[in-house]
Amino acid sequence: MCGRYSASRGPGDLAGVFGVERFEPEETIAADYNVAPTKEVYAVLDRPLKDAGDPRPVRQLRRLRWGLVPSWSKSPEGAARMINARAETVHEKPSYRRAFATRRCILPADGYYEWVTGQQERDLEVEGKKKRPRKQPYFVLPADGSVFAMAGLYEFWRDRTLPDDHPRAWWATCSVITTEAETTPLAVAPADGPHSLAEIHPRMPLMLTPDRWDDWLDPSRTDVGDLCSLLEPPPHGLMRAYPVSTAVSSVRNNGPELLTELAGPEEGTLF
């Protein structure tokens, strides 16, 4: 799954990487090394500009809230639970299928955090049952240091309790698509710890390689069968993982020190 990640790159950097054509300075977000559900995050998306009179999709860097609220929802309650959409079922789940067809985005990250769990806990996670508290946190990122482009979906939700001109009348929210974690060896693995992503957690965010960015963002592509072909996991051997401080387990902690690589797991933790 993806329940926490780091996003430190600024709009200038992201605009260059993704070819962004439009960004509103008032949507600037400070670097966040401990992004948690319901926080505001950057998203890259292709969409016509509002009131521009031009139907051409424009690549934009937008600020969205992490935790998707379907357009038909009566209230935003439950958004914190809608942070992940499974690649295997995203095309058929009522909460995600409309966004999957027409509102896809990329959520840029440095990498994501995941907590190692024991085998019994991992079995429960696969079955969708509740597991015990998480253990040693690891930071997972592209081995070459490039942007981790997570496949995402976004939605617009109208709060009918507010007037049209209220700044919070519309919510723009998003979700990260996840897939099965790789079982092949990491490109760079810790000496004393897991050697594949599947040994850390059975799920991982779906990373889009640059050759898929344009197709994924293209709103004119609406055929479900065609879109499902874009959900294939990336080639193996692109990721690395290393242990980080358990300080990241608290959302109150935030700063580049959370990304510091430890020599090994902290005392008293698994792995």
Tab-separated table of C-alpha atoms in Angstrom:
chain	number	residue	atom	x	y	z
A	1	MET	CA	0.000	0.000	0.000
A	2	CYS	CA	1.037	3.629	0.194
A	3	GLY	CA	0.153	5.382	3.415
A	4	ARG	CA	3.044	7.807	3.728
A	5	TYR	CA	5.545	9.345	1.318
A	6	SER	CA	8.075	12.132	0.856
A	7	ALA	CA	7.622	14.984	-1.632
A	8	SER	CA	10.376	17.581	-1.423
A	9	ARG	CA	10.676	18.773	-5.032
A	10	GLY	CA	9.367	22.244	-5.806
A	11	PRO	CA	7.168	23.381	-8.714
A	12	GLY	CA	10.117	24.561	-10.807
A	13	ASP	CA	11.789	21.164	-10.656
A	14	LEU	CA	8.562	19.275	-11.295
A	15	ALA	CA	7.619	21.541	-14.209
A	16	GLY	CA	10.890	20.700	-15.909
A	17	VAL	CA	10.589	16.967	-15.309
A	18	PHE	CA	6.982	16.603	-16.474
A	19	GLY	CA	6.717	19.398	-19.054
A	20	VAL	CA	4.155	21.369	-17.048
A	21	GLU	CA	2.596	24.273	-18.976
A	22	ARG	CA	0.515	25.839	-16.225
A	23	PHE	CA	1.042	26.374	-12.505
A	24	GLU	CA	-0.554	28.928	-10.219
A	25	PRO	CA	1.969	30.293	-7.656
A	26	GLU	CA	-0.734	30.490	-4.975
A	27	GLU	CA	-0.907	26.684	-5.100
A	28	THR	CA	2.697	26.314	-3.930
A	29	ILE	CA	3.212	23.650	-1.252
A	30	ALA	CA	6.207	23.531	1.076
A	31	ALA	CA	8.506	20.527	0.890
A	32	ASP	CA	6.927	17.698	2.871
A	33	TYR	CA	9.033	14.745	4.016
A	34	ASN	CA	6.152	12.989	5.763
A	35	VAL	CA	3.082	13.244	3.544
A	36	ALA	CA	0.091	11.627	5.243
A	37	PRO	CA	-3.548	11.115	4.198
A	38	THR	CA	-5.706	14.274	3.972
A	39	LYS	CA	-2.644	16.478	3.349
A	40	GLU	CA	-2.407	18.611	0.221
A	41	VAL	CA	-0.069	17.258	-2.450
A	42	TYR	CA	1.131	18.095	-5.942
A	43	ALA	CA	-0.424	16.322	-8.902
A	44	VAL	CA	0.432	16.486	-12.598
A	45	LEU	CA	-2.617	16.272	-14.848
A	46	ASP	CA	-3.775	17.100	-18.382
A	47	ARG	CA	-6.994	19.108	-18.431
A	48	PRO	CA	-8.458	22.060	-20.396
A	49	LEU	CA	-8.036	25.375	-18.601
A	50	LYS	CA	-11.182	26.625	-16.911
A	51	ASP	CA	-12.956	29.432	-18.797
A	52	ALA	CA	-10.223	29.478	-21.459
A	53	GLY	CA	-12.543	28.615	-24.323
A	54	ASP	CA	-9.998	26.124	-25.639
A	55	PRO	CA	-10.782	22.399	-25.343
A	56	ARG	CA	-7.121	21.460	-25.680
A	57	PRO	CA	-5.819	19.662	-22.573
A	58	VAL	CA	-3.053	21.596	-20.851
A	59	ARG	CA	-0.481	19.935	-18.612
A	60	GLN	CA	-0.889	21.450	-15.166
A	61	LEU	CA	0.657	21.127	-11.733
A	62	ARG	CA	-2.249	21.236	-9.301
A	63	ARG	CA	-2.699	21.041	-5.548
A	64	LEU	CA	-4.983	18.203	-4.462
A	65	ARG	CA	-6.006	16.686	-1.147
A	66	TRP	CA	-4.869	13.096	-0.631
A	67	GLY	CA	-7.935	10.933	0.023
A	68	LEU	CA	-10.404	10.659	-2.841
A	69	VAL	CA	-14.000	11.805	-2.471
A	70	PRO	CA	-16.177	10.472	-5.339
A	71	SER	CA	-18.202	13.147	-7.118
A	72	TRP	CA	-21.439	11.396	-6.128
A	73	SER	CA	-20.586	11.147	-2.431
A	74	LYS	CA	-22.960	12.875	-0.021
A	75	SER	CA	-20.129	13.922	2.291
A	76	PRO	CA	-16.314	13.884	2.408
A	77	GLU	CA	-16.339	11.491	5.356
A	78	GLY	CA	-14.198	8.481	4.646
A	79	ALA	CA	-11.735	10.321	2.406
A	80	ALA	CA	-8.855	9.336	4.678
A	81	ARG	CA	-9.627	5.701	3.853
A	82	MET	CA	-9.689	6.313	0.081
A	83	ILE	CA	-5.971	6.910	-0.287
A	84	ASN	CA	-5.216	3.790	-2.348
A	85	ALA	CA	-6.936	2.157	-5.324
A	86	ARG	CA	-5.937	-1.370	-6.317
A	87	ALA	CA	-4.729	-1.693	-9.917
A	88	GLU	CA	-6.508	-5.041	-10.247
A	89	THR	CA	-9.978	-3.587	-9.543
A	90	VAL	CA	-9.738	0.173	-10.130
A	91	HIS	CA	-11.634	-0.110	-13.421
A	92	GLU	CA	-14.706	-1.656	-11.779
A	93	LYS	CA	-14.967	-0.196	-8.271
A	94	PRO	CA	-17.762	2.445	-8.143
A	95	SER	CA	-15.584	4.863	-6.176
A	96	TYR	CA	-12.808	4.844	-8.774
A	97	ARG	CA	-14.019	3.711	-12.189
A	98	ARG	CA	-15.187	7.122	-13.443
A	99	ALA	CA	-11.948	8.793	-12.397
A	100	PHE	CA	-9.961	5.933	-13.945
A	101	ALA	CA	-11.683	6.535	-17.275
A	102	THR	CA	-11.173	10.300	-17.490
A	103	ARG	CA	-9.306	11.795	-14.517
A	104	ARG	CA	-5.876	10.233	-14.165
A	105	CYS	CA	-2.872	12.023	-12.725
A	106	ILE	CA	0.707	11.539	-11.591
A	107	LEU	CA	1.613	12.144	-7.959
A	108	PRO	CA	5.324	13.046	-7.821
A	109	ALA	CA	7.317	11.780	-4.842
A	110	ASP	CA	10.883	11.255	-3.696
A	111	GLY	CA	9.826	7.802	-2.552
A	112	TYR	CA	7.482	6.178	-0.076
A	113	TYR	CA	7.718	4.762	3.429
A	114	GLU	CA	6.706	1.245	4.332
A	115	TRP	CA	6.888	-0.701	7.554
A	116	VAL	CA	8.128	-4.285	7.619
A	117	THR	CA	5.641	-6.774	8.993
A	118	GLY	CA	6.032	-10.410	10.017
A	119	GLN	CA	4.825	-13.247	7.766
A	120	GLN	CA	1.567	-13.785	9.658
A	121	GLU	CA	0.804	-10.081	9.503
A	122	ARG	CA	1.584	-10.003	5.779
A	123	ASP	CA	-0.847	-12.896	5.226
A	124	LEU	CA	-3.564	-10.950	7.041
A	125	GLU	CA	-2.776	-7.855	4.948
A	126	VAL	CA	-3.192	-9.810	1.709
A	127	GLU	CA	-6.547	-11.121	2.975
A	128	GLY	CA	-7.623	-7.565	3.806
A	129	LYS	CA	-7.763	-8.234	7.530
A	130	LYS	CA	-6.433	-5.920	10.201
A	131	LYS	CA	-2.840	-6.487	11.232
A	132	ARG	CA	-0.849	-5.643	14.328
A	133	PRO	CA	1.170	-2.423	14.671
A	134	ARG	CA	3.842	-1.821	12.056
A	135	LYS	CA	7.523	-2.311	12.701
A	136	GLN	CA	10.747	-1.023	11.138
A	137	PRO	CA	10.164	1.720	8.524
A	138	TYR	CA	11.959	1.597	5.182
A	139	PHE	CA	12.225	4.285	2.540
A	140	VAL	CA	11.693	3.015	-1.014
A	141	LEU	CA	12.828	5.100	-3.973
A	142	PRO	CA	14.125	4.849	-7.546
A	143	ALA	CA	17.712	3.610	-7.441
A	144	ASP	CA	18.833	6.348	-9.853
A	145	GLY	CA	17.415	9.146	-7.670
A	146	SER	CA	14.796	10.200	-10.219
A	147	VAL	CA	11.254	11.298	-9.400
A	148	PHE	CA	8.971	8.516	-8.200
A	149	ALA	CA	5.969	9.066	-10.502
A	150	MET	CA	3.037	7.383	-8.768
A	151	ALA	CA	-0.042	6.613	-10.839
A	152	GLY	CA	-3.018	8.422	-9.385
A	153	LEU	CA	-6.654	9.380	-9.867
A	154	TYR	CA	-8.376	12.655	-9.047
A	155	GLU	CA	-11.947	13.790	-8.506
A	156	PHE	CA	-13.939	16.967	-7.887
A	157	TRP	CA	-16.550	17.022	-5.146
A	158	ARG	CA	-19.080	19.820	-4.570
A	159	ASP	CA	-19.956	20.699	-0.983
A	160	ARG	CA	-23.663	21.547	-1.332
A	161	THR	CA	-23.741	23.117	2.120
A	162	LEU	CA	-21.652	26.063	0.873
A	163	PRO	CA	-22.463	28.804	-1.658
A	164	ASP	CA	-20.878	28.729	-5.126
A	165	ASP	CA	-18.423	31.521	-4.356
A	166	HIS	CA	-17.105	29.927	-1.162
A	167	PRO	CA	-13.386	28.973	-1.453
A	168	ARG	CA	-14.121	25.479	-0.128
A	169	ALA	CA	-17.228	24.842	-2.214
A	170	TRP	CA	-15.210	22.451	-4.401
A	171	TRP	CA	-12.838	19.755	-3.186
A	172	ALA	CA	-10.132	18.403	-5.495
A	173	THR	CA	-8.973	15.040	-4.152
A	174	CYS	CA	-6.792	12.149	-5.243
A	175	SER	CA	-5.812	8.534	-4.639
A	176	VAL	CA	-2.647	6.504	-5.313
A	177	ILE	CA	-2.952	3.330	-7.394
A	178	THR	CA	-1.181	0.328	-5.900
A	179	THR	CA	-0.072	-3.004	-7.337
A	180	GLU	CA	1.546	-6.209	-6.118
A	181	ALA	CA	5.014	-5.602	-4.710
A	182	GLU	CA	7.989	-6.889	-6.675
A	183	THR	CA	9.385	-10.242	-5.612
A	184	THR	CA	12.602	-9.815	-7.589
A	185	PRO	CA	15.793	-8.489	-5.922
A	186	LEU	CA	16.081	-4.767	-5.260
A	187	ALA	CA	18.606	-2.825	-7.307
A	188	VAL	CA	20.190	-1.809	-4.008
A	189	ALA	CA	19.196	-3.746	-0.888
A	190	PRO	CA	20.213	-3.208	2.733
A	191	ALA	CA	22.926	-5.571	3.950
A	192	ASP	CA	20.850	-6.575	6.953
A	193	GLY	CA	17.235	-6.550	5.867
A	194	PRO	CA	14.729	-7.353	3.115
A	195	HIS	CA	16.050	-8.013	-0.386
A	196	SER	CA	12.813	-7.446	-2.295
A	197	LEU	CA	9.870	-5.086	-1.935
A	198	ALA	CA	7.551	-8.029	-1.294
A	199	GLU	CA	9.568	-8.831	1.828
A	200	ILE	CA	8.652	-5.390	3.156
A	201	HIS	CA	4.971	-5.291	2.181
A	202	PRO	CA	2.739	-7.175	-0.307
A	203	ARG	CA	1.659	-3.946	-2.058
A	204	MET	CA	3.465	-0.943	-3.533
A	205	PRO	CA	2.501	2.247	-5.397
A	206	LEU	CA	2.334	1.764	-9.161
A	207	MET	CA	5.331	3.639	-10.550
A	208	LEU	CA	4.965	4.993	-14.072
A	209	THR	CA	8.120	5.097	-16.174
A	210	PRO	CA	8.526	8.211	-18.399
A	211	ASP	CA	7.465	6.340	-21.544
A	212	ARG	CA	3.962	5.949	-20.038
A	213	TRP	CA	3.418	9.460	-18.697
A	214	ASP	CA	1.751	10.962	-21.777
A	215	ASP	CA	-0.560	7.996	-22.356
A	216	TRP	CA	-1.559	7.866	-18.692
A	217	LEU	CA	-2.371	11.584	-18.518
A	218	ASP	CA	-4.195	11.759	-21.874
A	219	PRO	CA	-7.902	12.380	-21.010
A	220	SER	CA	-8.985	11.330	-24.512
A	221	ARG	CA	-8.023	7.740	-23.732
A	222	THR	CA	-11.176	6.336	-22.155
A	223	ASP	CA	-11.282	2.716	-23.338
A	224	VAL	CA	-11.046	0.568	-20.206
A	225	GLY	CA	-9.209	-2.284	-21.907
A	226	ASP	CA	-6.680	0.130	-23.351
A	227	LEU	CA	-6.205	1.867	-20.015
A	228	CYS	CA	-5.751	-1.386	-18.115
A	229	SER	CA	-2.702	-2.118	-20.244
A	230	LEU	CA	-1.065	0.940	-18.635
A	231	LEU	CA	-1.384	-0.671	-15.201
A	232	GLU	CA	1.395	-3.150	-15.857
A	233	PRO	CA	4.135	-2.873	-13.199
A	234	PRO	CA	7.397	-1.202	-14.274
A	235	PRO	CA	10.472	-3.275	-15.175
A	236	HIS	CA	12.158	-4.994	-12.257
A	237	GLY	CA	15.362	-3.773	-10.719
A	238	LEU	CA	14.595	-0.042	-10.644
A	239	MET	CA	14.105	0.366	-6.888
A	240	ARG	CA	16.181	0.512	-3.738
A	241	ALA	CA	15.160	0.477	-0.081
A	242	TYR	CA	16.875	1.311	3.167
A	243	PRO	CA	15.890	1.552	6.850
A	244	VAL	CA	15.039	4.949	8.340
A	245	SER	CA	14.262	6.207	11.823
A	246	THR	CA	10.995	5.222	13.476
A	247	ALA	CA	10.480	8.986	13.915
A	248	VAL	CA	8.664	8.907	10.568
A	249	SER	CA	5.915	6.872	12.238
A	250	SER	CA	4.613	10.093	13.814
A	251	VAL	CA	3.066	12.622	11.420
A	252	ARG	CA	4.251	15.354	13.773
A	253	ASN	CA	7.807	14.750	12.581
A	254	ASN	CA	8.787	16.335	9.296
A	255	GLY	CA	12.144	17.215	7.776
A	256	PRO	CA	14.930	15.911	5.524
A	257	GLU	CA	16.425	13.999	8.462
A	258	LEU	CA	13.595	11.472	8.054
A	259	LEU	CA	15.290	10.321	4.829
A	260	THR	CA	18.614	9.610	6.536
A	261	GLU	CA	19.716	6.057	5.847
A	262	LEU	CA	20.413	3.972	8.942
A	263	ALA	CA	23.235	1.436	9.088
A	264	GLY	CA	20.647	-1.168	10.087
A	265	PRO	CA	17.210	-1.617	11.649
A	266	GLU	CA	16.642	0.182	14.935
A	267	GLU	CA	16.960	-1.940	18.046
A	268	GLY	CA	13.817	-3.844	18.934
A	269	THR	CA	12.302	-3.726	15.433
A	270	LEU	CA	11.785	-6.505	12.895
A	271	PHE	CA	14.629	-6.816	10.383
